[in-house]
PDB file of C-alpha atoms in Angstrom:
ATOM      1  CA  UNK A 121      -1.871 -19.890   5.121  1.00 92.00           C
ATOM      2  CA  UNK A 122      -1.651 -16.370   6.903  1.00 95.00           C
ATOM      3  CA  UNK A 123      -2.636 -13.381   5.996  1.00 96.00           C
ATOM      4  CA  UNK A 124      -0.407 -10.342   5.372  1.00 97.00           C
ATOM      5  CA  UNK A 125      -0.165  -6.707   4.540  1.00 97.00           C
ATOM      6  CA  UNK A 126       1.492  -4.926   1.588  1.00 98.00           C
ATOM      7  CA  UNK A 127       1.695  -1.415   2.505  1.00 97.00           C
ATOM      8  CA  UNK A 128       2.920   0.767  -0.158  1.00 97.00           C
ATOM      9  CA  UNK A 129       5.059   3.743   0.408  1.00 95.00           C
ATOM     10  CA  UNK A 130       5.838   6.853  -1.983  1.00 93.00           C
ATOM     11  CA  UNK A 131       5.136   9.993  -3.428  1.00 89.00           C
ATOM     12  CA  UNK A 132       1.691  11.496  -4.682  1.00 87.00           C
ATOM     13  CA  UNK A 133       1.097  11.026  -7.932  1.00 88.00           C
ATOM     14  CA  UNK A 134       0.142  14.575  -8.054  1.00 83.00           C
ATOM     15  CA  UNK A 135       3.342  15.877  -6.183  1.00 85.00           C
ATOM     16  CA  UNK A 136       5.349  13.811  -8.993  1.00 89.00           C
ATOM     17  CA  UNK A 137       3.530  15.992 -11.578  1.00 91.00           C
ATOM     18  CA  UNK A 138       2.337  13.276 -13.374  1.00 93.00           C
ATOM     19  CA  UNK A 139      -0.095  13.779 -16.431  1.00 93.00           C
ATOM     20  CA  UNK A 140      -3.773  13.353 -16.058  1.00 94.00           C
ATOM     21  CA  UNK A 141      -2.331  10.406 -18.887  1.00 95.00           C
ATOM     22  CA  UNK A 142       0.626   8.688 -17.090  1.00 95.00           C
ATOM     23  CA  UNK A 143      -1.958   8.493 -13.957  1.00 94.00           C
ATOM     24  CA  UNK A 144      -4.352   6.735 -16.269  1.00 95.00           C
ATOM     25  CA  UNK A 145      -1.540   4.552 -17.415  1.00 96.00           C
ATOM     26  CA  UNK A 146      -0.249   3.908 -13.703  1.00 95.00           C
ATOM     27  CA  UNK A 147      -3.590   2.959 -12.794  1.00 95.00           C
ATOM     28  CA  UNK A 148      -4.297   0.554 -15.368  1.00 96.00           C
ATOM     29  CA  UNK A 149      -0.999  -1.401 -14.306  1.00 96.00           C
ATOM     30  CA  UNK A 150      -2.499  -1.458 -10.544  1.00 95.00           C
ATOM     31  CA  UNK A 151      -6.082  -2.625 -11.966  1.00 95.00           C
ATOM     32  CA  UNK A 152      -3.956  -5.284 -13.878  1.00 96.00           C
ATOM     33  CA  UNK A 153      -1.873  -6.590 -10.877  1.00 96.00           C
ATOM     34  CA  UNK A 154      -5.412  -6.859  -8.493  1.00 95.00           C
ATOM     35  CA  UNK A 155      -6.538  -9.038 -11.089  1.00 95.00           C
ATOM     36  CA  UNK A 156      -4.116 -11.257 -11.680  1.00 95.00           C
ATOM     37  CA  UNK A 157      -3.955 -11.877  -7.439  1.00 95.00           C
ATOM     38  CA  UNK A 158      -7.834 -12.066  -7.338  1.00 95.00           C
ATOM     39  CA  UNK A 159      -7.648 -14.757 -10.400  1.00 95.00           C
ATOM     40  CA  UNK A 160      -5.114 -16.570  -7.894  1.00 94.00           C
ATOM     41  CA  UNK A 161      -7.533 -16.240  -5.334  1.00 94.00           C
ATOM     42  CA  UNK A 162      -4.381 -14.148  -3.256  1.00 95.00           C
ATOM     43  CA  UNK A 163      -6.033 -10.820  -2.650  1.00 96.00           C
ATOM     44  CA  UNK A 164      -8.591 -10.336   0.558  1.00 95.00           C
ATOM     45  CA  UNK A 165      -8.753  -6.944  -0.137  1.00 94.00           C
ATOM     46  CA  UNK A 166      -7.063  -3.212   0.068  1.00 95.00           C
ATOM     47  CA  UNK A 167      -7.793   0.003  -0.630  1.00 95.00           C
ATOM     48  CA  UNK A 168      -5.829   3.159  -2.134  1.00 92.00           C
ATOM     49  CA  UNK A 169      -5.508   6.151   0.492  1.00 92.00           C
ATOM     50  CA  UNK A 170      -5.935  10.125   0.079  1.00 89.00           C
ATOM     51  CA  UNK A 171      -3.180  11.907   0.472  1.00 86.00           C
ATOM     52  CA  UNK A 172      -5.091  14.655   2.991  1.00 88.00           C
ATOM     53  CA  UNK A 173      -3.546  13.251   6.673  1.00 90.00           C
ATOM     54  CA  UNK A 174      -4.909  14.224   9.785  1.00 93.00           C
ATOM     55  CA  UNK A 175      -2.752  13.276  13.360  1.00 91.00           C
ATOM     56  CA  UNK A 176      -3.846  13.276  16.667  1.00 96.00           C
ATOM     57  CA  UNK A 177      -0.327  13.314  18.618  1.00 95.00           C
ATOM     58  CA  UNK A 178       0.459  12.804  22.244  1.00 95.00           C
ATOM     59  CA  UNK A 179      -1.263  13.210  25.597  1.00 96.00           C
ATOM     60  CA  UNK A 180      -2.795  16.765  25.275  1.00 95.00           C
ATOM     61  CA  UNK A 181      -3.961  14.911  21.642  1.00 96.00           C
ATOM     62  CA  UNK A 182      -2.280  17.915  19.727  1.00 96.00           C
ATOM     63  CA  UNK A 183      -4.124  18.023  16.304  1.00 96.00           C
ATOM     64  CA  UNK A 184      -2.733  19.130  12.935  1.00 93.00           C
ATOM     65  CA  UNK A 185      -3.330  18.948   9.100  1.00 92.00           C
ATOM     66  CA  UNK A 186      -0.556  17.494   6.672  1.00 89.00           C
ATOM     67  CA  UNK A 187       0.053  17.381   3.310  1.00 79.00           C
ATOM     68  CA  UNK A 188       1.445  14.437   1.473  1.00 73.00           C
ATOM     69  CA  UNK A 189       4.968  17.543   0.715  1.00 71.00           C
ATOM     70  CA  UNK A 190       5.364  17.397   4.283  1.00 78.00           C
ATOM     71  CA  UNK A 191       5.953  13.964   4.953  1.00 79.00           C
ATOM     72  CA  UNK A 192       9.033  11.978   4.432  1.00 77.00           C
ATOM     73  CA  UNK A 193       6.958   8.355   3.439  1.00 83.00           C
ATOM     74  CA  UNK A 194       3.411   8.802   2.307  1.00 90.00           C
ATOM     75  CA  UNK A 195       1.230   5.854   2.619  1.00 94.00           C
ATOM     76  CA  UNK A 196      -0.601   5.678  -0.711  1.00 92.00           C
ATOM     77  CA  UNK A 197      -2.554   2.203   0.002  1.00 95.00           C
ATOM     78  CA  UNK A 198      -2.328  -1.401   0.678  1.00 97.00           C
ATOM     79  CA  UNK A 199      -3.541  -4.559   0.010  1.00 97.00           C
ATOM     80  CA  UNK A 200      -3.939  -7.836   2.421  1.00 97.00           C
ATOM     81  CA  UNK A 201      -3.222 -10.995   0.651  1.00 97.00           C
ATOM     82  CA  UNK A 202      -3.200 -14.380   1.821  1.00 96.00           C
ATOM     83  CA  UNK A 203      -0.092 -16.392   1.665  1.00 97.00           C
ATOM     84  CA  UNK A 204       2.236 -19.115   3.296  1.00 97.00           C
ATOM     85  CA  UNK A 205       4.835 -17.036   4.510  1.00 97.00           C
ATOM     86  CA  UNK A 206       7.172 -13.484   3.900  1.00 97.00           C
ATOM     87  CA  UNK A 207       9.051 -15.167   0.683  1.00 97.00           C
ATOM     88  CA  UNK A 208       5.649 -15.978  -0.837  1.00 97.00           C
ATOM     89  CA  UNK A 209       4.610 -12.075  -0.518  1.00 97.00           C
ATOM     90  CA  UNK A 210       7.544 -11.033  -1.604  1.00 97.00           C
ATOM     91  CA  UNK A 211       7.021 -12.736  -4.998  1.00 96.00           C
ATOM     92  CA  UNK A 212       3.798 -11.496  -5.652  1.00 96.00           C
ATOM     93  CA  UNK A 213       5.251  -7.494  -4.765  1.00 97.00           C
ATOM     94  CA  UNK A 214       7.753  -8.379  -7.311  1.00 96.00           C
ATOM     95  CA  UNK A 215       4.333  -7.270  -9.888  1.00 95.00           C
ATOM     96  CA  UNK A 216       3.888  -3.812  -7.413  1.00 97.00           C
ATOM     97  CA  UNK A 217       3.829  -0.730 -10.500  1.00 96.00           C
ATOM     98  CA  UNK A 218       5.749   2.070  -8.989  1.00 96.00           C
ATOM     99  CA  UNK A 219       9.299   0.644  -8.066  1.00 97.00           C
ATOM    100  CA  UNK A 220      10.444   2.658 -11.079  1.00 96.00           C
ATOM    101  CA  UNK A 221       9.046   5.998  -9.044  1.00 94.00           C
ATOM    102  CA  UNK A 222      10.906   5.098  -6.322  1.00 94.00           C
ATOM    103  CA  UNK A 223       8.564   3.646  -3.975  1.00 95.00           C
ATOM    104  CA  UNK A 224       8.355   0.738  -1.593  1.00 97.00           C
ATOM    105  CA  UNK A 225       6.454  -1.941  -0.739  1.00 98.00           C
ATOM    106  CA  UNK A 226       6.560  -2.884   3.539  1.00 97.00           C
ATOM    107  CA  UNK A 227       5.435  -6.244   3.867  1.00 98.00           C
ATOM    108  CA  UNK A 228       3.746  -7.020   7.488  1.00 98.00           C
ATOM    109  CA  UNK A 229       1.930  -9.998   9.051  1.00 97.00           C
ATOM    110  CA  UNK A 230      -1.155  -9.759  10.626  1.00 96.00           C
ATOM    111  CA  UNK A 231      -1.654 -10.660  14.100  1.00 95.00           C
ATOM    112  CA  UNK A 232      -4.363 -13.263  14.960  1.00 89.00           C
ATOM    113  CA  UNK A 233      -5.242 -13.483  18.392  1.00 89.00           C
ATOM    114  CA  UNK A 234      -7.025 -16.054  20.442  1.00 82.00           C
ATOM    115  CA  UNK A 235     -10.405 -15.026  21.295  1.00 72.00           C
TER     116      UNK A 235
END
């Protein structure tokens, strides 16, 4: 088994204008699909990110404050899950909430390297 990342891309939920409701709703589908990959034992963890994003770019380390407007793909969160290869993630992102907003799901493996 290897382990992998889901990274998933799309708008704020706030920048959608979503109602304090439909968030509610839209979380209660993600709390759903956690459980059902922690019941399968698939899940190693993940967490759900802010969209407040701070870069440090270049040599002179040029610093500046974005919002989650200004960005063309917003990383909203991922999870790592455990799994025998890409066509196994892949079937457990089929369950991932907010296709219907438009968003994406970037699967990646992680690197192990020999200590």
């Amino acid at each position: 088994m290897k382990e992998f990342m889901m990274i998933f891309i799309g708008a704020d939920y706030g920048d959608l204008g979503l109602s304090p409701e439909e968030i509610q709703g839209r979380m209660g589908k993600w709390f759903a699909w956690n459980q059902k990959m922690e019941e399968q034992g698939i899940v190693k963890g993940g967490n759900a990110l802010t969209a407040e994003i701070r870069r440090i770019v270049g040599k002179n380390r040029t610093v500046s404050d974005v919002n989650s407007a200004e960005v063309k793909e917003l990383v909203g969160g991922y999870y790592i899950v455990t799994a025998k290869d890409f066509d196994a993630v892949e079937v457990i992102a089929q369950d991932f909430p907010d296709y219907d907003l438009g968003s994406t799901v970037e699967i990646r493996e992680i690197m192990v390297f020999d200590e």
